[in-house]
Coordinates of C-alpha atoms in Angstrom, one line a residue:
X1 CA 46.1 -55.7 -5.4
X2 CA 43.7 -53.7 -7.4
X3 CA 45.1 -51.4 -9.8
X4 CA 42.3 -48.8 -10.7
X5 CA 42.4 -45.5 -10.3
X6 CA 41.0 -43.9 -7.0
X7 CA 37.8 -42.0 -8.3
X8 CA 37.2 -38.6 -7.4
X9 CA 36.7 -37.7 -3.5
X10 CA 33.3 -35.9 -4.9
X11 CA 32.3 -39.2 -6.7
X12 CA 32.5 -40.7 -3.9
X13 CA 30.3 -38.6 -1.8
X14 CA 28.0 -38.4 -4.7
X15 CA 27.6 -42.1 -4.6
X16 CA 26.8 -42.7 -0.8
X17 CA 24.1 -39.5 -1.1
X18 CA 22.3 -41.2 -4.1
X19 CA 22.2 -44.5 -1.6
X20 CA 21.0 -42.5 1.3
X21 CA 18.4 -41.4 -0.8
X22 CA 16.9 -45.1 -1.2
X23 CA 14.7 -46.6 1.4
X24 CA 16.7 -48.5 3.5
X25 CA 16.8 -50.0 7.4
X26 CA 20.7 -50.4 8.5
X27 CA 23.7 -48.5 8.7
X28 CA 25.6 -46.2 5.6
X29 CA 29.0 -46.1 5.1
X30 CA 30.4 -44.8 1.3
X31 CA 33.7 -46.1 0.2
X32 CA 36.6 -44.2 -1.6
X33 CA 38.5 -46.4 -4.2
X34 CA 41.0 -49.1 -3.5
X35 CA 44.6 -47.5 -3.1
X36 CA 47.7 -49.1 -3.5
X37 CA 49.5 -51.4 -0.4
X38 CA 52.2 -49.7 1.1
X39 CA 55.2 -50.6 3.6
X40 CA 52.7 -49.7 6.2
X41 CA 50.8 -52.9 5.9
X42 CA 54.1 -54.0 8.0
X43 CA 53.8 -52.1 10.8
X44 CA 50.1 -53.2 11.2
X45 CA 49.7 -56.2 13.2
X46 CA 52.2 -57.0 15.4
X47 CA 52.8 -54.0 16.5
X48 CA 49.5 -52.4 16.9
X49 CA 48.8 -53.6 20.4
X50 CA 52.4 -52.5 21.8
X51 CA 51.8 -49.3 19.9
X52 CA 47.8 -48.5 21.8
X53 CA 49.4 -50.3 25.2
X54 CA 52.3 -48.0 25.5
X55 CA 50.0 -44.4 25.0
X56 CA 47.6 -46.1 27.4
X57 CA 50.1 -47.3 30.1
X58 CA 50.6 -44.1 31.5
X59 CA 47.3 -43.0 32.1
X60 CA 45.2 -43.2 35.7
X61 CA 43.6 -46.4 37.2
X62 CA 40.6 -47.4 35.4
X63 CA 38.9 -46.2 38.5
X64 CA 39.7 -43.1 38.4
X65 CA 36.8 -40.6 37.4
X66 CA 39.4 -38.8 34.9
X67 CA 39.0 -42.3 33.2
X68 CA 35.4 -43.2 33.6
X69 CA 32.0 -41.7 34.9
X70 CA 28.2 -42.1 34.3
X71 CA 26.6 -39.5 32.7
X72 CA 22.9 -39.2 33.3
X73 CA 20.5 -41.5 34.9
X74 CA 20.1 -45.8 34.5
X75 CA 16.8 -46.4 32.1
X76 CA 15.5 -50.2 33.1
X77 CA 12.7 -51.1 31.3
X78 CA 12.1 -54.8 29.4
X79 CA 14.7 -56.3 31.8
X80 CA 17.3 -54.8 30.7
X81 CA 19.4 -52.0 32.0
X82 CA 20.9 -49.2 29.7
X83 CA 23.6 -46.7 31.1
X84 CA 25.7 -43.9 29.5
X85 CA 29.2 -43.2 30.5
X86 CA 32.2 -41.6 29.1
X87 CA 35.8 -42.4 29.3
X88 CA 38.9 -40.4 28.9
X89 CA 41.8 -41.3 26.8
X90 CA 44.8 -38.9 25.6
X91 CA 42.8 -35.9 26.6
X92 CA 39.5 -37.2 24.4
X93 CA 36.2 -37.7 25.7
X94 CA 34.7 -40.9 24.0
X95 CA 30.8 -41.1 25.3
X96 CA 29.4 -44.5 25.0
X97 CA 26.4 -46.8 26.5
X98 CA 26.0 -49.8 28.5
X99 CA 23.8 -51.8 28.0
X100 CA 23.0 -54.8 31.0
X101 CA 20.6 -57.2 32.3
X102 CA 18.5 -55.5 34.6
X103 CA 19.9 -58.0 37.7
X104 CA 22.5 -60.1 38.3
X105 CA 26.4 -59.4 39.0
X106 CA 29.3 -60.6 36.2
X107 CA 31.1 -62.3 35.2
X108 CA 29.1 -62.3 32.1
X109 CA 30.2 -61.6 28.3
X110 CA 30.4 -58.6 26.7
X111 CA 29.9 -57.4 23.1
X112 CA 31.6 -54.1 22.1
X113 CA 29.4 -52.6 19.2
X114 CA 30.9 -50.5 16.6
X115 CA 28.2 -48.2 14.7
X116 CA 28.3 -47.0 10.8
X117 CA 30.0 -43.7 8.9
X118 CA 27.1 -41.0 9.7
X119 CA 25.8 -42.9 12.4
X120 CA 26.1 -42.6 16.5
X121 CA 26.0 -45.0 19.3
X122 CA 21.7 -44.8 19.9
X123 CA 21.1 -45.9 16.2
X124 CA 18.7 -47.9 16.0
X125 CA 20.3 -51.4 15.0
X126 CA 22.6 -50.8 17.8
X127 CA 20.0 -49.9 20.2
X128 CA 18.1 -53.3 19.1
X129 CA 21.4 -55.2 19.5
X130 CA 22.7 -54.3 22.7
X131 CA 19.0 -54.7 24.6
X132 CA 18.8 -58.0 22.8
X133 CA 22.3 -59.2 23.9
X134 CA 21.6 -58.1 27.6
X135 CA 18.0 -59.3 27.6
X136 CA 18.0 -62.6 25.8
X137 CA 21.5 -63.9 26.8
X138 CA 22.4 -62.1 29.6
X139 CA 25.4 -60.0 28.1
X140 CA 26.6 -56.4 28.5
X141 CA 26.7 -54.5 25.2
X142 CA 28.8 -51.3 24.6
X143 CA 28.9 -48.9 22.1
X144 CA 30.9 -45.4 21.9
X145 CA 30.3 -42.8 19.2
X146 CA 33.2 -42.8 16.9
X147 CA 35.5 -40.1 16.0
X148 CA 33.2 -36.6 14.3
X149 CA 29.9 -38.4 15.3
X150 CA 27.1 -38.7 17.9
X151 CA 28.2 -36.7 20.9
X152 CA 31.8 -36.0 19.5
X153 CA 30.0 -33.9 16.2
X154 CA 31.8 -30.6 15.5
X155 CA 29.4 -27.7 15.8
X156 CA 27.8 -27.4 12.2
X157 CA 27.9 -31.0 11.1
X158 CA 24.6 -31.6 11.8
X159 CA 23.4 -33.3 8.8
X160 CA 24.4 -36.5 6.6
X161 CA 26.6 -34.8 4.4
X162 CA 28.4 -32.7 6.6
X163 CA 29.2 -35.6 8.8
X164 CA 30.0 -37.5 6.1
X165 CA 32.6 -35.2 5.0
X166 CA 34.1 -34.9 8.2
X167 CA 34.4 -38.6 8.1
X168 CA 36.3 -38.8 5.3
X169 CA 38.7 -36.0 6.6
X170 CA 39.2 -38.3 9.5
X171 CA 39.2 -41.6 7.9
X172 CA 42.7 -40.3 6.2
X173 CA 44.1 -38.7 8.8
X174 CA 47.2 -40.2 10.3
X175 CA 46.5 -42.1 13.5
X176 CA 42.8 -42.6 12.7
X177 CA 43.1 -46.1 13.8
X178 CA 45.7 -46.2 16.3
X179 CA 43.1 -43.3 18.1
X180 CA 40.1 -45.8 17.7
X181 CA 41.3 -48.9 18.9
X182 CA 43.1 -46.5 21.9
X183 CA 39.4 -45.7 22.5
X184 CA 38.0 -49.4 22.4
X185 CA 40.5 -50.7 24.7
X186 CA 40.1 -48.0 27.1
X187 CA 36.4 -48.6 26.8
X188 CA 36.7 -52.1 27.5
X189 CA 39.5 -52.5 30.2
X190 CA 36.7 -50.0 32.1
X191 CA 33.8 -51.8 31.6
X192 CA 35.5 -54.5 32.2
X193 CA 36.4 -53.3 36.2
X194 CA 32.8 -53.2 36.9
X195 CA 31.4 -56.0 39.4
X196 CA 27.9 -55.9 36.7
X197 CA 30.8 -56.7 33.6
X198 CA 33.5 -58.6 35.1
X199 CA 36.1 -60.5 33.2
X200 CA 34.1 -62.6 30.7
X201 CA 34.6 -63.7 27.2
X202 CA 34.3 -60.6 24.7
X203 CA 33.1 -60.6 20.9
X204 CA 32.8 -57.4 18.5
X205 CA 30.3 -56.6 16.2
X206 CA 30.4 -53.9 13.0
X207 CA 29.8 -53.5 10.1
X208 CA 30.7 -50.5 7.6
X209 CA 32.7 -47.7 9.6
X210 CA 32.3 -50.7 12.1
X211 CA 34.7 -52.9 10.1
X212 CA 37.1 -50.2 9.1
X213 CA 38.1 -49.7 12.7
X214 CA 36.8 -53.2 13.8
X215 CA 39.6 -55.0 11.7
X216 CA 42.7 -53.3 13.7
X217 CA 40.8 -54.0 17.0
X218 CA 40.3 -57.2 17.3
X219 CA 43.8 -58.0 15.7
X220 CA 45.3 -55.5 18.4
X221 CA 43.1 -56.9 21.3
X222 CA 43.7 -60.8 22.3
X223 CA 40.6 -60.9 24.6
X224 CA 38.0 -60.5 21.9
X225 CA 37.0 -64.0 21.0
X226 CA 34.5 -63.7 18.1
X227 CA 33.9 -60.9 15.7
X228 CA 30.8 -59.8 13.1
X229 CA 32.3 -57.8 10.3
X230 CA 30.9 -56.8 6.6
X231 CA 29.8 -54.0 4.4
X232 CA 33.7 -52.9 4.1
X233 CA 36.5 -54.1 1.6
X234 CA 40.0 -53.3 1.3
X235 CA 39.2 -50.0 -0.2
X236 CA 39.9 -46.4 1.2
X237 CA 43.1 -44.8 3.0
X238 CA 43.1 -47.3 5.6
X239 CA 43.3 -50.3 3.0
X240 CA 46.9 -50.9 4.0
X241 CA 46.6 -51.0 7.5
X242 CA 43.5 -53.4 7.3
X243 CA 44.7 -56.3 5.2
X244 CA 48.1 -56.2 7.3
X245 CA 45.7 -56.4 10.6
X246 CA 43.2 -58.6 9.2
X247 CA 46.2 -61.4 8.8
X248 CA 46.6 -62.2 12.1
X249 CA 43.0 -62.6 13.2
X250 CA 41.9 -66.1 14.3
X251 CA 39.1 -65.9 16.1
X252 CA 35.5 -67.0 14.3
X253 CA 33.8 -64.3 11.8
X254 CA 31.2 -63.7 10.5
X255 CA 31.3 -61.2 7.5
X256 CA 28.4 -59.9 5.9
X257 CA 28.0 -58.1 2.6
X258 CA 25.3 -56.8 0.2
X259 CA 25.7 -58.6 -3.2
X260 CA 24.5 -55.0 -4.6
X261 CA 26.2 -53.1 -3.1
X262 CA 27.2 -49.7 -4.5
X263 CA 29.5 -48.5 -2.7
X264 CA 31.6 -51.8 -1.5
X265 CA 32.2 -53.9 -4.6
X266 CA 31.8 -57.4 -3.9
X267 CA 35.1 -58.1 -5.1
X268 CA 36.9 -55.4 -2.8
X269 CA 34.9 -57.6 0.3
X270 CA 35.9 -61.0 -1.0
X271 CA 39.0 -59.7 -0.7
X272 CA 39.0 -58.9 3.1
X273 CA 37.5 -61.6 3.7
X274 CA 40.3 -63.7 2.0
X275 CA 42.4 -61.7 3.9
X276 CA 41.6 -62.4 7.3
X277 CA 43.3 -65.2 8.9
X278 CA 40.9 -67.3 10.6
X279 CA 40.4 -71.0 9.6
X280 CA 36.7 -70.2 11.2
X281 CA 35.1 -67.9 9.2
X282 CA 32.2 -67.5 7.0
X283 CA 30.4 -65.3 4.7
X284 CA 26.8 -64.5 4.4
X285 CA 25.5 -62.3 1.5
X286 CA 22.4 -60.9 0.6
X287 CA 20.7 -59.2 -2.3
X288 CA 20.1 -55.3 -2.2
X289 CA 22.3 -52.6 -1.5
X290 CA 24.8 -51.2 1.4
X291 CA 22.7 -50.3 3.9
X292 CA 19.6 -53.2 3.0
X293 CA 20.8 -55.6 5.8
X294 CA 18.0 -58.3 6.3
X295 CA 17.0 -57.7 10.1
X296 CA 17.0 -61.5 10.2
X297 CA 20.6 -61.1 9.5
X298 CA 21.2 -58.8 12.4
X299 CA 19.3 -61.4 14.7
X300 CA 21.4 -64.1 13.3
X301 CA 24.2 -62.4 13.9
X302 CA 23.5 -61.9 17.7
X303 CA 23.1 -65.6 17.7
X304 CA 26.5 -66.3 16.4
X305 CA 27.8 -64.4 19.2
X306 CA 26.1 -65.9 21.9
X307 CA 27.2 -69.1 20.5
X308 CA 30.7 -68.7 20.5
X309 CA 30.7 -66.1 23.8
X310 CA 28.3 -68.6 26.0
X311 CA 28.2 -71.7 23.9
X312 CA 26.6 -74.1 26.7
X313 CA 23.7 -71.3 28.2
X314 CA 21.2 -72.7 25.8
X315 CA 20.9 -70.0 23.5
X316 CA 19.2 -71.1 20.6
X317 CA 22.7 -71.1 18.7
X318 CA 22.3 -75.1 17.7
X319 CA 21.2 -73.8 14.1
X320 CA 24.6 -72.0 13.0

């Protein structure tokens, strides 16, 4: 357990503005200083899926259009299908994309997507990921806009530092995570109903805010069979609840940090890493800061999936 002082909220801030400054290609997420374990460590992962289960039993079938509906119109282009939608959980509206091979019926994997602080479902890595996943192994992809971001912004917070600071306002508000895992598993018993999805294997991928809220999800949800996680430690608000989730996770990672980092000391990552219980895991780190992610990385990562999700379709994974 780390015993320095939590710095200053503004310290923080100041930090992931300087790092937004730099030239950079992948997704931004500043950190606020470790703070100490608590007793709520215990409630984390054990209970976590009977706590999200019991707020969501009582809702309509998953068919229901108070539960799910397209919004817009279905772009195919490059073989592959992309679809927004949004789905309805405790009286929130969570907007997300689909992302599908432009023919064919399920069953088929699919890969929930989980985007950066500051960042929204169509950023650009995610974009690349999910069209890669449904065009070059045949997967659906999903991603919603978390909590204060994309389509879910509060009027005014239309820049990085605005939405920043109405990320940390949420990031330590109780029920944060119980919310955002509610969301994910109401995304993905949805997506899951449709004949184009089906019932195949499902992996998670994110990184920064991705991780934060990743951690609790895949611990919470037993059909998610491989995750991606990095750029996060057991830092922040939420450090409790993570290293008590990321325990009882067994599935393969893959966990990928910055060895510069500025915002997630190295050692706070090692230390979720250490933390999370799978025998199958590994950890790939690069030079450069937060958001410096090699985009050979990214693609590697999409390979790791589609090895463990599809592992005889001939998918190029024979090199991880």
């Amino acid at each position: 357990m780390s015993t320095r002082s939590p710095r200053p909220m503004k310290a923080a801030k100041d930090a992931w503005v300087r790092e937004r400054a730099s030239p950079v290609t992948h997704s931004s997420l500043s950190a606020i200083s470790p703070v100490p374990c608590t007793a709520r460590a215990a409630r984390a992962s054990t209970s976590t899926w009977e706590r999200i289960r019991a707020r969501l039993a009582g809702q309509p079938p998953i068919g229901s259009v108070r539960r799910m509906r397209w919004t817009g119109e279905a772009d195919t282009s490059g073989g592959v299908r992309e679809q927004g939608f949004e789905v309805e959980v405790d009286g929130r509206v969570v907007p997300g994309i689909l992302w599908l091979p432009a023919n064919g019926l399920g069953p088929r994997p699919l890969v929930l997507l989980g985007h950066g602080a500051t960042r929204h479902k169509r950023i650009d890595y995610l974009l690349a990921l999910g069209r890669g996943l449904a065009r070059d192994h045949g997967f659906a992809a999903a991603a919603i806009d978390g909590p204060g971001h994309g389509d879910r912004r509060a009027p005014g917070h239309d820049d990085d530092v605005a939405l920043f600071g109405a990320f940390l306002a949420e990031w330590t508000r109780e029920g944060t995570t119980d919310d955002m895992v509610a969301d994910w598993l109401a995304t993905l018993d949805a997506l899951r109903r449709l004949d184009d999805v089906g019932d195949g294997p499902v992996g998670y991928w994110g990184l920064s805010m991705g991780t934060i809220y990743g951690v609790p999800l895949v611990a919470a949800e037993p059909r998610v069979q491989v995750a991606v996680f990095g750029l996060m430690g057991l830092v922040g608000p939420t450090r409790a609840r993570m290293a008590g989730d990321a325990t009882s996770i067994t599935c393969p990672v893959l966990f990928v940090q910055q060895w510069d980092d500025a915002l997630i000391p190295r050692a706070d990552a090692f230390e979720l890493f250490d933390a999370i219980g799978s025998s199958d895991k590994r950890l790939h780190a690069h030079p450069g800061d937060h958001a410096a992610v090699p985009v050979e990385e990214i693609a590697f990562s999409a390979r790791f999936l589609a090895r463990h999700l599809a592992p005889h379709a001939g998918d190029g994974g024979e090199d991880i």
